[in-house]
Amino acid sequence: MARGVLDAHRPGTRTLVVVNTVERAQRLHAELRRLLSPRKQAPELGLIHSRFRPQERMRLQQWLLSDVAAETPGRIVVATQVIEAGVDVSAATLFTEVAPWSSIVQRLGRCNRYGEVQEGARVFWIDVGEKETAPYESEAIDEARRLLASLEGADVSPASLERVASSAPTHERPIMAHVVRRRDLLGLFDTTPDLSGQHLDVSRFIREGADLDVLVYWRSWGEGDPPTALRPPSKQELCPVPVQEVRRFVEDPRRAAWLWDPLARAGAGGWVRVRPNELRPGYVVLLRASDGGYSSETGWARDVRSAVPVADNQASSQADRPQDSHDDDHYTTAPERWVTLETHTLDVMTELERSLARLVDLDLGMDAVQALRQAAAHHDVGKSHPEFQAPMMEALPDGEQALRRRCLWAKAPRLGNRSRRPFRHELASALAFLQAVANDSAEDEQADLVAFLIAGHHGKVRLAIRSLPAEKPPDREGVRFAQGIWDGDVLPRVTIDGLVQLPALALSLSLMELGLSEAGSAAFRSWSDRMLALRDSPRWGPFRLGFLEALLRAADVRASMREKASSQEGKEGGEEGCHASS
């Protein structure tokens, strides 16, 4: 096949070879490289498929689309289906393996696309054996083979292809797969980990069962497990690889893979070595660079033993932070300056109003708008918790500590160590709202909606309040605890520009219990009872709840980004609107 490609290639032109699998593309590319190596005047050779890191794939695509000078030996590109759509490239000579007819039409459109070859543009089609039809159905391959055979020696321009369209298959055989039932859909709505700290496996609902991907990236370190402070990946260095490929890769005892578990080490996060049968689609997997598995020229390949060049992601917004812990949220991380709780809350409300103004045509309804505004006002009052404030004071000199303690802070340049891990301030915010603001609204769906939005604006607390594995319990026995909040924790008084007037109060986790519970003098339905009623409500339901949550989340992120940008511009963070805490 490689010799046939070289025989058909013409200097000064582009030859495109499209095959159906990455493995065959890599083998063909390797054989072409071997045959071309002795030549002094050899055409450029490149390979492009789906198993490259985005940064290399972008470079390859730019090379693919660049012009080929007429006086050069030309260019040969070996590719997979990635060039079928969205890649505006034209070749004088096209080779394609037989594929479903819709794919064949797309590939034929890459030959003499602009009519730049006045004569001699050619297409060669390559048959595949009965056992080599993957990833396509054999019936679709058989039908396309029949149509291609009928076109031997004929014009295959778009006008000519229309004449065979009537005999082309109008539908493919339906794929039997798992059906998403109502209870499955509702289960996907919740992000609460199960009792072992694991999340729902969605792989059975993904149609392309043979090509389910994990994302892998590489780092260099010394012996043993990866260090906890290892730099996280950027999107540009995550390489998609079928899960079966990674399983085979780590079956080699000389190689290993790790997952970051944000719940490890009592919520501080840590690396967990993963066995082959534990890998699931969608995982983000760390590999040791010295173990190989990737080449910048050929992409992912299990047989590559040379060290993988670690991608430079220093320009990434994530490059300056460690891996996530369960109580981190890198989209709203602390800026380089101090921001008071009041200032940040007002910034979030400003961003929310901007979004609502843009979405006025959606007619969200005043109940939804008012719930969003109330949730924005109360979303971070849980940051007044001593467990949140204390780490910000920890690294300060005594004199500055005394000054800073006059205020309640939402963000700081540096954070010290927390004594409780994980710690979810938004859970404290939601509990405080229900106790202090909605304590006489036990049956009020509107109050439940506000509480849901407050608790869910970081995506960590939705339908259940539950202690997490390895979470530090209180010193006293019999005290409820969840996500770093302990029954009886006291929040100080919080006032925010007339929007929030929250008295000092002791938090109650009685909502963790099922059925009715007691909180002070008021009877409370459990948290799960309230949230499930919202999820199953004809007025709200999972999709409306998710959309409203996204609006509050976006406002929080945008406000944090503006605060960080202002700190990078050299503006000083003041204590405007600062109210003393009691």
PDB file of C-alpha atoms in Angstrom, residues 281-403:
ATOM      1  CA  PRO A 281     -14.239   6.411  30.183  1.00  0.00           C
ATOM      2  CA  GLY A 282     -13.902  10.081  31.016  1.00  0.00           C
ATOM      3  CA  TYR A 283     -11.101   9.651  33.573  1.00  0.00           C
ATOM      4  CA  VAL A 284      -8.148  12.047  33.443  1.00  0.00           C
ATOM      5  CA  VAL A 285      -5.101   9.816  33.846  1.00  0.00           C
ATOM      6  CA  LEU A 286      -1.529  10.764  34.730  1.00  0.00           C
ATOM      7  CA  LEU A 287       1.341   8.792  33.178  1.00  0.00           C
ATOM      8  CA  ARG A 288       5.041   9.036  33.891  1.00  0.00           C
ATOM      9  CA  ALA A 289       6.836  10.696  30.961  1.00  0.00           C
ATOM     10  CA  SER A 290       9.707   8.202  31.087  1.00  0.00           C
ATOM     11  CA  ASP A 291       7.251   5.321  30.505  1.00  0.00           C
ATOM     12  CA  GLY A 292       6.607   6.509  26.942  1.00  0.00           C
ATOM     13  CA  GLY A 293       3.382   5.875  25.067  1.00  0.00           C
ATOM     14  CA  TYR A 294       3.409   9.013  22.907  1.00  0.00           C
ATOM     15  CA  SER A 295       5.371  10.642  20.122  1.00  0.00           C
ATOM     16  CA  SER A 296       4.908  14.182  18.847  1.00  0.00           C
ATOM     17  CA  GLU A 297       5.134  12.772  15.316  1.00  0.00           C
ATOM     18  CA  THR A 298       2.842   9.745  15.576  1.00  0.00           C
ATOM     19  CA  GLY A 299       0.618  10.515  18.600  1.00  0.00           C
ATOM     20  CA  TRP A 300      -0.450   7.890  21.128  1.00  0.00           C
ATOM     21  CA  ALA A 301       1.236   4.524  20.601  1.00  0.00           C
ATOM     22  CA  ARG A 302       1.725   1.851  23.271  1.00  0.00           C
ATOM     23  CA  ASP A 303       4.983   0.645  21.753  1.00  0.00           C
ATOM     24  CA  VAL A 304       6.761   4.008  22.064  1.00  0.00           C
ATOM     25  CA  ARG A 305       9.382   3.565  24.784  1.00  0.00           C
ATOM     26  CA  SER A 306      11.193   6.885  24.563  1.00  0.00           C
ATOM     27  CA  ALA A 307      10.339   9.598  27.091  1.00  0.00           C
ATOM     28  CA  VAL A 308       7.364  11.766  26.242  1.00  0.00           C
ATOM     29  CA  PRO A 309       8.099  15.503  25.996  1.00  0.00           C
ATOM     30  CA  VAL A 310       6.093  17.187  28.753  1.00  0.00           C
ATOM     31  CA  ALA A 311       3.850  19.836  27.269  1.00  0.00           C
ATOM     32  CA  ASP A 312       4.569  23.429  28.208  1.00  0.00           C
ATOM     33  CA  ASN A 313       1.353  24.748  29.715  1.00  0.00           C
ATOM     34  CA  GLN A 314       2.827  27.655  31.623  1.00  0.00           C
ATOM     35  CA  ALA A 315       0.508  29.982  29.718  1.00  0.00           C
ATOM     36  CA  SER A 316      -2.466  28.077  31.055  1.00  0.00           C
ATOM     37  CA  SER A 317      -4.610  29.674  33.719  1.00  0.00           C
ATOM     38  CA  GLN A 318      -4.190  26.425  35.655  1.00  0.00           C
ATOM     39  CA  ALA A 319      -0.405  26.304  35.503  1.00  0.00           C
ATOM     40  CA  ASP A 320       0.134  28.180  38.749  1.00  0.00           C
ATOM     41  CA  ARG A 321      -2.075  26.026  40.954  1.00  0.00           C
ATOM     42  CA  PRO A 322      -1.733  22.524  42.394  1.00  0.00           C
ATOM     43  CA  GLN A 323      -4.169  19.698  41.749  1.00  0.00           C
ATOM     44  CA  ASP A 324      -7.713  20.227  42.984  1.00  0.00           C
ATOM     45  CA  SER A 325      -8.832  19.151  46.417  1.00  0.00           C
ATOM     46  CA  HIS A 326     -12.473  18.581  47.235  1.00  0.00           C
ATOM     47  CA  ASP A 327     -12.792  22.026  48.776  1.00  0.00           C
ATOM     48  CA  ASP A 328     -10.973  23.846  45.979  1.00  0.00           C
ATOM     49  CA  ASP A 329     -12.679  25.638  43.130  1.00  0.00           C
ATOM     50  CA  HIS A 330     -10.097  26.944  40.691  1.00  0.00           C
ATOM     51  CA  TYR A 331     -12.537  29.052  38.667  1.00  0.00           C
ATOM     52  CA  THR A 332     -13.104  31.261  41.710  1.00  0.00           C
ATOM     53  CA  THR A 333      -9.675  31.062  43.309  1.00  0.00           C
ATOM     54  CA  ALA A 334      -8.306  33.874  45.405  1.00  0.00           C
ATOM     55  CA  PRO A 335      -6.892  36.820  43.477  1.00  0.00           C
ATOM     56  CA  GLU A 336      -3.628  38.505  44.339  1.00  0.00           C
ATOM     57  CA  ARG A 337      -5.387  40.948  46.652  1.00  0.00           C
ATOM     58  CA  TRP A 338      -7.822  41.009  49.544  1.00  0.00           C
ATOM     59  CA  VAL A 339     -11.531  41.132  48.649  1.00  0.00           C
ATOM     60  CA  THR A 340     -14.152  41.573  51.338  1.00  0.00           C
ATOM     61  CA  LEU A 341     -17.169  39.330  51.518  1.00  0.00           C
ATOM     62  CA  GLU A 342     -19.398  42.314  50.853  1.00  0.00           C
ATOM     63  CA  THR A 343     -17.418  43.478  47.808  1.00  0.00           C
ATOM     64  CA  HIS A 344     -17.400  40.036  46.235  1.00  0.00           C
ATOM     65  CA  THR A 345     -21.123  39.546  46.868  1.00  0.00           C
ATOM     66  CA  LEU A 346     -21.935  42.870  45.206  1.00  0.00           C
ATOM     67  CA  ASP A 347     -19.655  41.961  42.266  1.00  0.00           C
ATOM     68  CA  VAL A 348     -21.528  38.690  41.814  1.00  0.00           C
ATOM     69  CA  MET A 349     -24.887  40.439  41.926  1.00  0.00           C
ATOM     70  CA  THR A 350     -23.692  42.933  39.304  1.00  0.00           C
ATOM     71  CA  GLU A 351     -22.644  40.099  36.989  1.00  0.00           C
ATOM     72  CA  LEU A 352     -25.935  38.304  37.591  1.00  0.00           C
ATOM     73  CA  GLU A 353     -27.930  41.396  36.608  1.00  0.00           C
ATOM     74  CA  ARG A 354     -25.903  41.689  33.411  1.00  0.00           C
ATOM     75  CA  SER A 355     -26.749  38.097  32.523  1.00  0.00           C
ATOM     76  CA  LEU A 356     -30.419  38.574  33.320  1.00  0.00           C
ATOM     77  CA  ALA A 357     -30.522  41.661  31.108  1.00  0.00           C
ATOM     78  CA  ARG A 358     -29.112  39.644  28.191  1.00  0.00           C
ATOM     79  CA  LEU A 359     -31.611  36.834  28.793  1.00  0.00           C
ATOM     80  CA  VAL A 360     -34.716  38.968  29.169  1.00  0.00           C
ATOM     81  CA  ASP A 361     -36.301  37.346  26.096  1.00  0.00           C
ATOM     82  CA  LEU A 362     -36.287  33.964  27.835  1.00  0.00           C
ATOM     83  CA  ASP A 363     -38.966  35.149  30.263  1.00  0.00           C
ATOM     84  CA  LEU A 364     -37.540  33.202  33.176  1.00  0.00           C
ATOM     85  CA  GLY A 365     -40.347  34.336  35.450  1.00  0.00           C
ATOM     86  CA  MET A 366     -40.142  36.584  38.485  1.00  0.00           C
ATOM     87  CA  ASP A 367     -39.999  33.641  40.891  1.00  0.00           C
ATOM     88  CA  ALA A 368     -36.832  32.359  39.197  1.00  0.00           C
ATOM     89  CA  VAL A 369     -35.291  35.850  38.961  1.00  0.00           C
ATOM     90  CA  GLN A 370     -36.000  36.631  42.595  1.00  0.00           C
ATOM     91  CA  ALA A 371     -34.580  33.265  43.671  1.00  0.00           C
ATOM     92  CA  LEU A 372     -31.388  33.982  41.718  1.00  0.00           C
ATOM     93  CA  ARG A 373     -31.016  37.424  43.269  1.00  0.00           C
ATOM     94  CA  GLN A 374     -31.599  36.119  46.773  1.00  0.00           C
ATOM     95  CA  ALA A 375     -29.195  33.233  46.218  1.00  0.00           C
ATOM     96  CA  ALA A 376     -26.515  35.612  44.895  1.00  0.00           C
ATOM     97  CA  ALA A 377     -26.884  37.794  47.994  1.00  0.00           C
ATOM     98  CA  HIS A 378     -26.457  34.819  50.352  1.00  0.00           C
ATOM     99  CA  HIS A 379     -24.234  32.508  48.301  1.00  0.00           C
ATOM    100  CA  ASP A 380     -21.014  33.162  50.231  1.00  0.00           C
ATOM    101  CA  VAL A 381     -22.169  34.039  53.762  1.00  0.00           C
ATOM    102  CA  GLY A 382     -20.753  30.670  54.796  1.00  0.00           C
ATOM    103  CA  LYS A 383     -17.301  32.170  54.211  1.00  0.00           C
ATOM    104  CA  SER A 384     -17.818  34.001  57.492  1.00  0.00           C
ATOM    105  CA  HIS A 385     -17.266  30.625  59.186  1.00  0.00           C
ATOM    106  CA  PRO A 386     -14.120  30.696  61.370  1.00  0.00           C
ATOM    107  CA  GLU A 387     -12.806  27.677  59.465  1.00  0.00           C
ATOM    108  CA  PHE A 388     -12.754  29.787  56.292  1.00  0.00           C
ATOM    109  CA  GLN A 389     -11.496  33.028  57.833  1.00  0.00           C
ATOM    110  CA  ALA A 390      -8.720  31.556  60.007  1.00  0.00           C
ATOM    111  CA  PRO A 391      -6.487  30.207  57.178  1.00  0.00           C
ATOM    112  CA  MET A 392      -6.395  33.668  55.598  1.00  0.00           C
ATOM    113  CA  MET A 393      -5.068  35.139  58.853  1.00  0.00           C
ATOM    114  CA  GLU A 394      -2.599  32.359  59.536  1.00  0.00           C
ATOM    115  CA  ALA A 395       0.391  33.670  57.568  1.00  0.00           C
ATOM    116  CA  LEU A 396      -0.021  37.307  58.552  1.00  0.00           C
ATOM    117  CA  PRO A 397       2.031  39.170  61.164  1.00  0.00           C
ATOM    118  CA  ASP A 398       0.177  39.860  64.402  1.00  0.00           C
ATOM    119  CA  GLY A 399      -0.336  43.538  63.633  1.00  0.00           C
ATOM    120  CA  GLU A 400      -1.888  42.886  60.252  1.00  0.00           C
ATOM    121  CA  GLN A 401      -3.997  40.072  61.667  1.00  0.00           C
ATOM    122  CA  ALA A 402      -5.602  42.485  64.100  1.00  0.00           C
ATOM    123  CA  LEU A 403      -6.440  44.832  61.229  1.00  0.00           C
TER     124      LEU A 403
END
